């Protein structure tokens, strides 16, 4: 009876302690990464390669998602508006929704799977095969060598990918309006321009920078703290995707509340 | 100049691995630390190079307390220490040449040409001449170990730490690695710490052998002294008789 009362409390206690320890470790990693920015000789040579891996190689999946999101937005807007709201508002809805919400968030979620999982698996494998220890014994700072180029590349390339995804999504919505909704280009563009504000684009950029920082740093965190061989690598990869997806959604709400 | 571990304690969660581990390794000598699997041999080795910090106790290298050393100082110390990992720990995405040259690239005075020259020299030393452009996935386990060895000696360290250098190797490759360890001491005066449970190898390469048991050094002495030891744990381990080890007080 007593054990049945104590065990859940113990479990809760250890879960809280573990969460606090993780926050502390993540903070330590963040401070280490800021300090490691000074060591340009270690991360500098790798930044372009990481930008290509994180940004350029992610374009196909990001643009694929954006294309179909744009098509669906146009179709659903037309379905909702028919007979009640002028059809040129399809352009407004496609533009606003892509730039403010679906462009950054869907790209962020997709890249948390592609980029975050890739980083966690790569660094996790390096950790369990002692390659990270080997770096340290060769006088390399693993944070400067492994974490900084990935996080910087994420912060730089996510906005680029998101801006392209926004553009492609809008174009897809436009073409859908022309071909399937019998709208004209002037109609669609009128709606697109109607409530457009340049701040919307900045908002999209700010969101995507924070998502880029989140996905890459969460991937690095779980990767570098991997234990337990191949199973541990799988666990880190899953945790990385789940955690970064959750943080992206929380940040999405937070930024909308603060910046809009 | 020596390596000294004093009363080192280290636990992972509730598992206490080292419980007052004490050993001193003098300049120019090779000491093997032997013991069963999971007794903390590699953990002890990682303390020497600051990959792990003790919960209690002190680790001294060249008169410096490694356990309290700031990270920057630790990187300086590591330039004098070569580490041969159990499974080589080669960087998968790099060629063999790039792997061996990794430590050299941290030395500002070294030009690309001198790095390439030194890499070739180290690969020649481990009988892997001309392997520079191959990838780690293209070579055998024994060759990977030798590349790990070449990488560790490339910076001409004062100390070499070997984590199970011969485990999983055939007898011929084992003899080659043992000979390399002895050559390092004989020709370059390198101080070596070898973690192994290969008794033949330990007796062949070491000036002294220490048996790690239950987190402490149970026995240490020359190979001859160890062979003659009466201690039941020592006898049990070197003769492969678990009943003696289990029956010990």
Coordinates of C-alpha atoms in Angstrom, one line a residue:
Chain A
X1 CA 0.0 0.0 0.0
X2 CA 2.8 2.4 1.1
X3 CA 4.9 1.4 -1.9
X4 CA 2.0 2.2 -4.3
X5 CA 1.8 5.7 -2.9
X6 CA 5.6 6.3 -2.8
X7 CA 6.4 4.9 -6.2
X8 CA 4.5 7.5 -8.3
X9 CA 5.9 10.3 -6.1
X10 CA 9.4 9.0 -6.7
X11 CA 8.7 8.7 -10.4
X12 CA 7.4 12.3 -10.5
X13 CA 10.4 13.5 -8.5
X14 CA 12.9 11.8 -10.8
X15 CA 11.1 13.1 -13.9
X16 CA 11.2 16.6 -12.6
X17 CA 14.9 16.3 -11.6
X18 CA 15.7 14.8 -15.0
X19 CA 13.8 17.7 -16.8
X20 CA 15.7 20.3 -14.7
X21 CA 19.0 18.6 -15.4
X22 CA 18.2 18.6 -19.2
X23 CA 17.4 22.3 -19.1
X24 CA 20.7 22.9 -17.3
X25 CA 22.6 20.8 -19.8
X26 CA 20.8 22.6 -22.7
X27 CA 21.7 26.0 -21.2
X28 CA 25.3 24.8 -20.8
X29 CA 25.3 23.8 -24.5
X30 CA 23.9 27.2 -25.5
X31 CA 26.5 29.1 -23.5
X32 CA 29.2 26.9 -24.9
X33 CA 28.0 27.6 -28.4
X34 CA 28.0 31.4 -27.8
X35 CA 31.5 31.1 -26.5
X36 CA 32.6 28.9 -29.4
X37 CA 31.6 31.6 -31.9
X38 CA 35.0 33.1 -31.2
X39 CA 36.7 30.0 -32.6
X40 CA 36.1 30.8 -36.2
X41 CA 39.0 28.7 -37.3
X42 CA 37.1 25.6 -36.2
X43 CA 33.6 26.3 -37.5
X44 CA 34.4 28.6 -40.4
X45 CA 35.6 25.9 -42.8
X46 CA 32.4 23.9 -42.3
X47 CA 29.7 26.5 -42.6
X48 CA 29.2 26.4 -46.4
X49 CA 28.9 22.6 -46.4
X50 CA 26.3 22.8 -43.6
X51 CA 24.4 25.5 -45.4
X52 CA 24.2 23.3 -48.4
X53 CA 23.1 20.3 -46.4
X54 CA 20.6 22.1 -44.3
X55 CA 19.3 24.6 -46.8
X56 CA 19.9 23.6 -50.4
X57 CA 19.2 19.9 -49.9
X58 CA 16.0 20.7 -48.0
X59 CA 14.5 22.7 -50.9
X60 CA 12.8 19.8 -52.7
X61 CA 10.8 18.7 -49.7
X62 CA 10.0 22.3 -48.6
X63 CA 8.9 23.3 -52.1
X64 CA 6.8 20.1 -52.5
X65 CA 4.9 20.8 -49.3
X66 CA 4.5 24.5 -50.2
X67 CA 3.1 23.7 -53.7
X68 CA 0.4 21.4 -52.4
X69 CA -0.4 23.7 -49.5
X70 CA -0.9 26.6 -51.9
X71 CA -3.2 24.5 -54.1
X72 CA -5.3 23.3 -51.1
X73 CA -5.5 26.8 -49.7
X74 CA -6.9 28.2 -53.0
X75 CA -9.4 25.4 -53.3
X76 CA -10.6 25.6 -49.7
X77 CA -10.8 29.3 -49.8
X78 CA -12.9 29.2 -53.0
X79 CA -15.2 26.5 -51.4
X80 CA -15.6 28.6 -48.3
X81 CA -16.1 32.0 -50.0
X82 CA -18.5 30.9 -52.8
X83 CA -21.5 33.1 -53.0
X84 CA -20.7 35.0 -49.8
X85 CA -17.4 36.7 -50.2
X86 CA -15.8 38.1 -53.4
X87 CA -13.6 35.4 -55.0
X88 CA -10.5 37.7 -55.2
X89 CA -10.2 37.2 -51.4
X90 CA -8.7 33.8 -52.3
X91 CA -5.5 35.7 -53.2
X92 CA -5.7 37.4 -49.8
X93 CA -6.1 34.1 -47.9
X94 CA -3.4 32.3 -49.8
X95 CA -0.9 35.1 -49.4
X96 CA -1.5 35.8 -45.8
X97 CA -1.8 32.2 -44.7
X98 CA 1.3 31.1 -46.6
X99 CA 3.5 34.0 -45.4
X100 CA 2.3 34.3 -41.8
X101 CA 1.7 30.7 -40.9
X102 CA 1.9 27.7 -43.2
X103 CA 5.1 28.6 -45.0
X104 CA 7.2 28.9 -41.9
X105 CA 5.4 26.3 -39.7
X106 CA 5.0 23.5 -42.2
X107 CA 8.6 24.0 -43.5
X108 CA 9.8 24.1 -39.9
X109 CA 8.0 20.9 -39.0
X110 CA 9.2 19.1 -42.2
X111 CA 12.8 20.2 -41.6
X112 CA 12.6 19.1 -38.0
X113 CA 12.2 15.7 -39.5
X114 CA 14.7 16.0 -42.2
X115 CA 17.4 18.3 -40.7
X116 CA 16.9 17.8 -37.0
X117 CA 16.7 14.0 -37.3
X118 CA 19.8 14.0 -39.5
X119 CA 21.8 16.1 -37.1
X120 CA 20.7 14.0 -34.1
X121 CA 21.5 10.7 -35.8
X122 CA 24.9 11.9 -37.2
X123 CA 26.1 13.4 -33.9
X124 CA 24.6 10.5 -31.9
X125 CA 26.5 8.0 -34.0
X126 CA 29.7 10.1 -33.5
X127 CA 29.0 10.1 -29.8
X128 CA 28.5 6.3 -29.4
X129 CA 31.4 5.4 -31.7
X130 CA 33.7 7.7 -29.6
X131 CA 34.3 10.1 -32.5
X132 CA 33.3 13.0 -30.3
X133 CA 35.8 11.9 -27.7
X134 CA 38.4 11.5 -30.4
X135 CA 37.8 15.1 -31.5
X136 CA 38.4 16.2 -27.9
X137 CA 41.6 14.3 -27.5
X138 CA 42.8 15.9 -30.7
X139 CA 42.3 19.3 -29.1
X140 CA 39.1 20.2 -31.0
X141 CA 36.2 21.8 -29.2
X142 CA 33.2 19.6 -30.3
X143 CA 30.8 22.5 -29.8
X144 CA 32.8 24.8 -32.0
X145 CA 33.5 22.1 -34.6
X146 CA 30.1 20.3 -34.7
X147 CA 27.4 22.5 -33.1
X148 CA 28.2 26.1 -34.2
X149 CA 28.4 25.5 -38.0
X150 CA 25.1 23.5 -37.9
X151 CA 23.2 26.0 -35.8
X152 CA 24.5 29.0 -37.7
X153 CA 23.7 27.3 -41.0
X154 CA 20.1 26.6 -39.7
X155 CA 19.6 30.2 -38.7
X156 CA 20.8 31.5 -42.1
X157 CA 19.2 28.9 -44.4
X158 CA 15.8 28.3 -42.8
X159 CA 14.6 31.9 -43.7
X160 CA 15.8 31.4 -47.3
X161 CA 14.0 28.1 -47.6
X162 CA 10.8 29.5 -46.0
X163 CA 10.8 32.6 -48.3
X164 CA 11.1 30.3 -51.3
X165 CA 8.4 28.1 -49.9
X166 CA 6.1 31.1 -49.4
X167 CA 6.7 32.2 -52.9
X168 CA 6.1 28.8 -54.4
X169 CA 3.0 28.3 -52.3
X170 CA 1.5 31.6 -53.5
X171 CA 2.3 30.8 -57.1
X172 CA 0.7 27.4 -56.7
X173 CA -2.4 29.0 -55.3
X174 CA -2.4 31.6 -58.1
X175 CA -2.1 28.9 -60.8
X176 CA -4.8 26.9 -59.1
X177 CA -7.1 30.0 -59.1
X178 CA -6.5 30.5 -62.8
X179 CA -6.9 26.9 -63.9
X180 CA -9.4 25.4 -61.6
X181 CA -11.4 28.4 -60.1
X182 CA -11.9 30.4 -63.3
X183 CA -10.3 33.5 -61.7
X184 CA -8.2 35.9 -63.6
X185 CA -4.7 37.0 -62.6
X186 CA -5.7 40.6 -61.9
X187 CA -8.4 39.2 -59.5
X188 CA -6.0 37.0 -57.6
X189 CA -3.3 39.7 -57.5
X190 CA -5.8 42.2 -56.2
X191 CA -6.7 40.0 -53.3
X192 CA -3.0 39.2 -52.7
X193 CA -2.2 43.0 -52.5
X194 CA -5.2 43.9 -50.5
X195 CA -4.0 43.4 -46.9
X196 CA -0.3 42.8 -47.7
X197 CA 2.1 44.5 -45.3
X198 CA 5.9 44.2 -45.6
X199 CA 5.9 43.4 -41.9
X200 CA 4.3 40.0 -42.8
X201 CA 7.5 39.0 -44.6
X202 CA 9.7 40.1 -41.7
X203 CA 7.4 38.1 -39.3
X204 CA 7.9 35.1 -41.5
X205 CA 11.7 35.6 -41.5
X206 CA 11.8 36.1 -37.7
X207 CA 9.8 32.9 -37.2
X208 CA 11.9 30.9 -39.6
X209 CA 15.2 32.1 -37.9
X210 CA 13.9 30.9 -34.5
X211 CA 12.7 27.6 -36.0
X212 CA 16.1 27.1 -37.7
X213 CA 17.9 27.8 -34.4
X214 CA 15.4 25.4 -32.6
X215 CA 15.7 22.5 -35.0
X216 CA 19.5 22.5 -35.3
X217 CA 20.2 23.1 -31.6
X218 CA 17.7 20.5 -30.4
X219 CA 19.2 18.0 -32.9
X220 CA 22.7 18.8 -31.7
X221 CA 21.6 18.6 -28.0
X222 CA 20.1 15.1 -28.4
X223 CA 22.8 13.9 -30.7
X224 CA 25.7 14.9 -28.4
X225 CA 23.9 13.4 -25.3
X226 CA 23.2 10.0 -27.0
X227 CA 24.0 6.9 -24.9
X228 CA 23.4 3.3 -25.5
X229 CA 24.5 2.3 -29.0
X230 CA 22.3 2.0 -32.1
X231 CA 19.1 2.0 -29.9
X232 CA 20.3 5.2 -28.3
X233 CA 20.8 6.8 -31.6
X234 CA 17.2 5.9 -32.6
X235 CA 15.9 7.3 -29.4
X236 CA 17.8 10.6 -29.7
X237 CA 16.6 11.0 -33.3
X238 CA 12.9 10.5 -32.2
X239 CA 13.3 12.8 -29.2
X240 CA 14.9 15.4 -31.4
X241 CA 12.0 15.4 -33.9
X242 CA 9.3 15.4 -31.2
X243 CA 10.9 18.1 -29.1
X244 CA 11.7 20.4 -31.9
X245 CA 8.2 20.0 -33.4
X246 CA 6.6 20.9 -30.0
X247 CA 8.9 23.8 -29.5
X248 CA 8.1 25.1 -33.0
X249 CA 4.4 25.0 -32.3
X250 CA 4.8 26.8 -28.9
X251 CA 7.1 29.4 -30.5
X252 CA 4.6 29.9 -33.3
X253 CA 1.9 30.8 -30.8
X254 CA 4.2 32.9 -28.7
X255 CA 5.5 34.9 -31.6
X256 CA 2.0 35.5 -33.0
X257 CA 1.0 36.8 -29.5
X258 CA 4.0 39.0 -29.1
X259 CA 4.7 40.3 -32.7
X260 CA 1.3 40.6 -34.4
Chain B
X1 CA 56.7 14.3 -15.4
X2 CA 54.2 11.6 -14.7
X3 CA 50.6 10.6 -14.6
X4 CA 49.1 10.2 -11.1
X5 CA 45.6 9.2 -10.2
X6 CA 44.9 9.6 -6.5
X7 CA 41.8 8.1 -4.8
X8 CA 39.7 8.6 -7.8
X9 CA 36.0 7.9 -7.4
X10 CA 33.5 7.9 -10.3
X11 CA 29.9 6.9 -10.4
X12 CA 27.4 6.8 -13.3
X13 CA 24.0 7.2 -11.7
X14 CA 24.0 4.7 -8.8
X15 CA 26.7 2.6 -10.3
X16 CA 30.0 3.3 -8.6
X17 CA 32.7 2.3 -11.1
X18 CA 35.9 3.7 -9.5
X19 CA 36.2 3.5 -5.8
X20 CA 39.5 5.0 -4.7
X21 CA 41.5 4.2 -7.8
X22 CA 45.1 5.1 -7.3
X23 CA 48.1 4.6 -9.6
X24 CA 51.2 6.4 -10.7
X25 CA 52.9 6.1 -14.1
X26 CA 56.4 7.3 -14.3
X27 CA 58.0 9.0 -17.3
X28 CA 59.1 6.6 -20.0
X29 CA 57.4 3.6 -18.6
X30 CA 54.5 1.5 -20.1
X31 CA 51.9 0.4 -17.6
X32 CA 49.0 -1.9 -18.4
X33 CA 45.8 -1.8 -16.5
X34 CA 44.1 -5.1 -16.7
X35 CA 40.7 -6.3 -15.4
X36 CA 37.5 -7.9 -16.4
X37 CA 34.9 -6.3 -18.7
X38 CA 33.0 -3.4 -17.2
X39 CA 35.3 -2.8 -14.2
X40 CA 36.1 0.7 -15.2
X41 CA 39.4 0.5 -17.1
X42 CA 38.4 2.8 -19.9
X43 CA 36.7 5.1 -17.4
X44 CA 40.1 5.4 -15.6
X45 CA 41.9 6.1 -18.9
X46 CA 39.4 8.8 -19.9
X47 CA 40.1 10.7 -16.6
X48 CA 43.8 11.1 -17.6
X49 CA 42.9 13.1 -20.7
X50 CA 40.0 15.0 -19.0
X51 CA 37.2 13.3 -21.0
X52 CA 35.7 12.4 -17.6
X53 CA 36.2 14.3 -14.4
X54 CA 36.4 12.5 -11.1
X55 CA 33.5 12.8 -8.5
X56 CA 36.2 12.7 -5.9
X57 CA 40.0 12.3 -5.9
X58 CA 42.6 13.9 -8.2
X59 CA 44.2 13.3 -11.5
X60 CA 47.6 14.8 -12.2
X61 CA 49.4 14.9 -15.5
X62 CA 52.7 16.8 -15.8
X63 CA 52.1 18.3 -12.4
X64 CA 48.7 19.8 -13.5
X65 CA 45.4 18.8 -11.8
X66 CA 43.4 17.6 -14.8
X67 CA 40.1 17.4 -12.9
X68 CA 40.2 21.1 -12.1
X69 CA 41.7 22.3 -15.4
X70 CA 39.8 24.9 -17.4
X71 CA 38.7 23.6 -20.9
X72 CA 41.2 25.8 -22.7
X73 CA 44.1 24.4 -20.6
X74 CA 42.8 21.0 -21.2
X75 CA 43.1 21.4 -25.0
X76 CA 46.8 22.4 -24.5
X77 CA 47.4 19.4 -22.4
X78 CA 45.8 17.1 -25.0
X79 CA 48.3 18.1 -27.6
X80 CA 50.8 16.1 -25.5
X81 CA 48.6 13.1 -25.2
X82 CA 47.7 10.6 -27.9
X83 CA 44.7 8.3 -27.4
X84 CA 44.1 5.1 -29.3
X85 CA 40.5 4.2 -29.1
X86 CA 39.1 0.7 -28.6
X87 CA 37.2 0.7 -32.0
X88 CA 39.6 3.3 -33.5
X89 CA 36.9 6.1 -33.5
X90 CA 37.9 7.2 -37.0
X91 CA 35.9 10.0 -38.6
X92 CA 33.6 8.2 -41.1
X93 CA 33.3 11.2 -43.4
X94 CA 37.0 11.8 -43.8
X95 CA 39.7 9.9 -45.7
X96 CA 42.4 8.0 -43.8
X97 CA 44.9 10.8 -44.6
X98 CA 42.5 13.5 -43.2
X99 CA 41.9 11.3 -40.1
X100 CA 45.6 11.0 -39.4
X101 CA 46.2 14.7 -40.0
X102 CA 43.4 16.0 -37.7
X103 CA 45.6 16.6 -34.7
X104 CA 48.4 18.1 -36.9
X105 CA 46.0 20.7 -38.3
X106 CA 45.7 22.2 -34.8
X107 CA 49.4 23.1 -34.8
X108 CA 49.7 26.5 -36.4
X109 CA 53.3 26.0 -37.5
X110 CA 52.5 23.1 -39.7
X111 CA 52.1 23.7 -43.4
X112 CA 49.9 21.5 -45.6
X113 CA 53.0 20.0 -47.1
X114 CA 54.5 19.1 -43.8
X115 CA 51.2 17.7 -42.6
X116 CA 51.0 15.5 -45.7
X117 CA 54.6 14.4 -45.1
X118 CA 54.0 13.5 -41.5
X119 CA 50.7 11.7 -42.3
X120 CA 52.6 9.5 -44.9
X121 CA 55.3 8.9 -42.3
X122 CA 52.8 7.8 -39.6
X123 CA 51.0 5.5 -42.1
X124 CA 54.3 4.0 -43.1
X125 CA 55.1 3.3 -39.5
X126 CA 51.9 1.2 -39.2
X127 CA 52.4 -0.5 -42.5
X128 CA 49.6 1.3 -44.3
X129 CA 51.7 3.3 -46.8
X130 CA 49.6 4.8 -49.6
X131 CA 46.3 4.5 -47.7
X132 CA 45.8 8.3 -47.5
X133 CA 42.9 8.5 -50.0
X134 CA 40.9 5.5 -48.7
X135 CA 37.8 5.9 -46.6
X136 CA 37.5 4.2 -43.1
X137 CA 34.6 2.0 -44.5
X138 CA 37.0 0.5 -47.1
X139 CA 39.5 -1.0 -44.7
X140 CA 39.5 -3.9 -42.3
X141 CA 39.1 -3.7 -38.5
X142 CA 42.8 -4.3 -37.9
X143 CA 43.7 -1.7 -40.4
X144 CA 41.3 0.8 -38.7
X145 CA 43.1 0.1 -35.4
X146 CA 46.4 0.9 -37.0
X147 CA 45.1 4.1 -38.5
X148 CA 43.8 5.1 -35.0
X149 CA 47.3 4.3 -33.8
X150 CA 48.9 6.5 -36.6
X151 CA 46.5 9.3 -35.7
X152 CA 47.4 9.1 -32.0
X153 CA 51.2 9.3 -32.7
X154 CA 51.1 11.9 -35.5
X155 CA 51.6 14.8 -33.1
X156 CA 54.5 13.1 -31.4
X157 CA 52.8 13.1 -28.0
X158 CA 54.7 12.5 -24.7
X159 CA 51.9 10.2 -23.5
X160 CA 50.1 7.5 -25.3
X161 CA 46.9 6.0 -24.0
X162 CA 45.8 2.7 -25.5
X163 CA 42.2 1.5 -24.9
X164 CA 42.1 -2.2 -25.7
X165 CA 44.6 -1.8 -28.6
X166 CA 44.6 -5.5 -29.5
X167 CA 41.1 -6.6 -28.7
X168 CA 39.5 -8.5 -31.6
X169 CA 42.7 -8.7 -33.6
X170 CA 44.3 -11.8 -35.1
X171 CA 47.6 -12.9 -33.4
X172 CA 49.7 -11.5 -36.2
X173 CA 48.2 -8.0 -36.1
X174 CA 48.3 -8.2 -32.3
X175 CA 52.0 -8.8 -32.4
X176 CA 52.4 -5.9 -34.8
X177 CA 50.5 -3.5 -32.5
X178 CA 52.5 -4.8 -29.5
X179 CA 55.7 -4.1 -31.3
X180 CA 54.5 -0.6 -32.2
X181 CA 53.7 0.1 -28.5
X182 CA 57.2 -1.2 -27.5
X183 CA 58.8 0.9 -30.3
X184 CA 57.1 4.0 -29.1
X185 CA 58.7 3.6 -25.7
X186 CA 62.0 2.4 -26.9
X187 CA 62.6 4.9 -29.7
X188 CA 60.7 7.9 -28.7
X189 CA 60.6 7.5 -24.9
X190 CA 56.8 7.8 -24.8
X191 CA 55.0 7.1 -21.6
X192 CA 52.2 4.6 -22.2
X193 CA 49.1 3.4 -20.4
X194 CA 47.5 0.3 -21.9
X195 CA 44.0 -0.9 -21.1
X196 CA 43.7 -4.5 -21.9
X197 CA 42.4 -7.9 -20.9
X198 CA 44.8 -9.7 -23.2
X199 CA 47.3 -11.0 -20.7
X200 CA 50.0 -12.0 -23.2
X201 CA 49.9 -8.6 -24.7
X202 CA 50.0 -6.9 -21.2
X203 CA 53.0 -9.0 -20.1
X204 CA 54.8 -8.4 -23.4
X205 CA 54.6 -4.6 -23.6
X206 CA 54.5 -3.5 -20.0
X207 CA 57.1 -2.5 -17.4
X208 CA 54.3 -2.8 -14.8
X209 CA 50.9 -4.3 -14.8
X210 CA 48.0 -3.2 -12.5
X211 CA 44.9 -5.3 -11.9
X212 CA 41.7 -3.2 -11.4
X213 CA 39.1 -5.0 -9.3
X214 CA 36.0 -3.5 -7.7
X215 CA 37.0 0.0 -8.5
X216 CA 40.5 -0.1 -7.0
X217 CA 44.0 -1.4 -7.9
X218 CA 44.1 -4.9 -6.4
X219 CA 47.7 -5.6 -7.4
X220 CA 50.5 -3.9 -9.3
X221 CA 54.0 -5.0 -10.1
X222 CA 56.2 -6.1 -12.9
X223 CA 55.0 -8.9 -15.2
X224 CA 57.2 -11.3 -13.4
X225 CA 55.8 -10.2 -10.0
X226 CA 52.3 -10.6 -11.3
X227 CA 52.9 -14.1 -12.6
X228 CA 54.3 -15.1 -9.2
X229 CA 51.5 -13.4 -7.2
X230 CA 49.6 -15.4 -4.6
X231 CA 46.6 -13.1 -4.6
X232 CA 43.5 -15.2 -5.5
X233 CA 42.0 -12.5 -7.6
X234 CA 45.2 -12.1 -9.6
X235 CA 45.5 -15.8 -10.0
X236 CA 41.9 -16.1 -11.0
X237 CA 42.2 -13.4 -13.6
X238 CA 45.5 -14.4 -15.2
X239 CA 44.6 -18.1 -15.2
X240 CA 41.0 -17.5 -16.2
X241 CA 39.5 -19.2 -13.2
X242 CA 36.3 -17.4 -12.1
X243 CA 35.8 -19.6 -9.1
X244 CA 38.9 -18.1 -7.5
X245 CA 37.7 -14.5 -8.1
X246 CA 34.3 -15.2 -6.8
X247 CA 35.7 -16.9 -3.6
X248 CA 37.9 -14.0 -2.8
X249 CA 37.3 -12.0 0.4

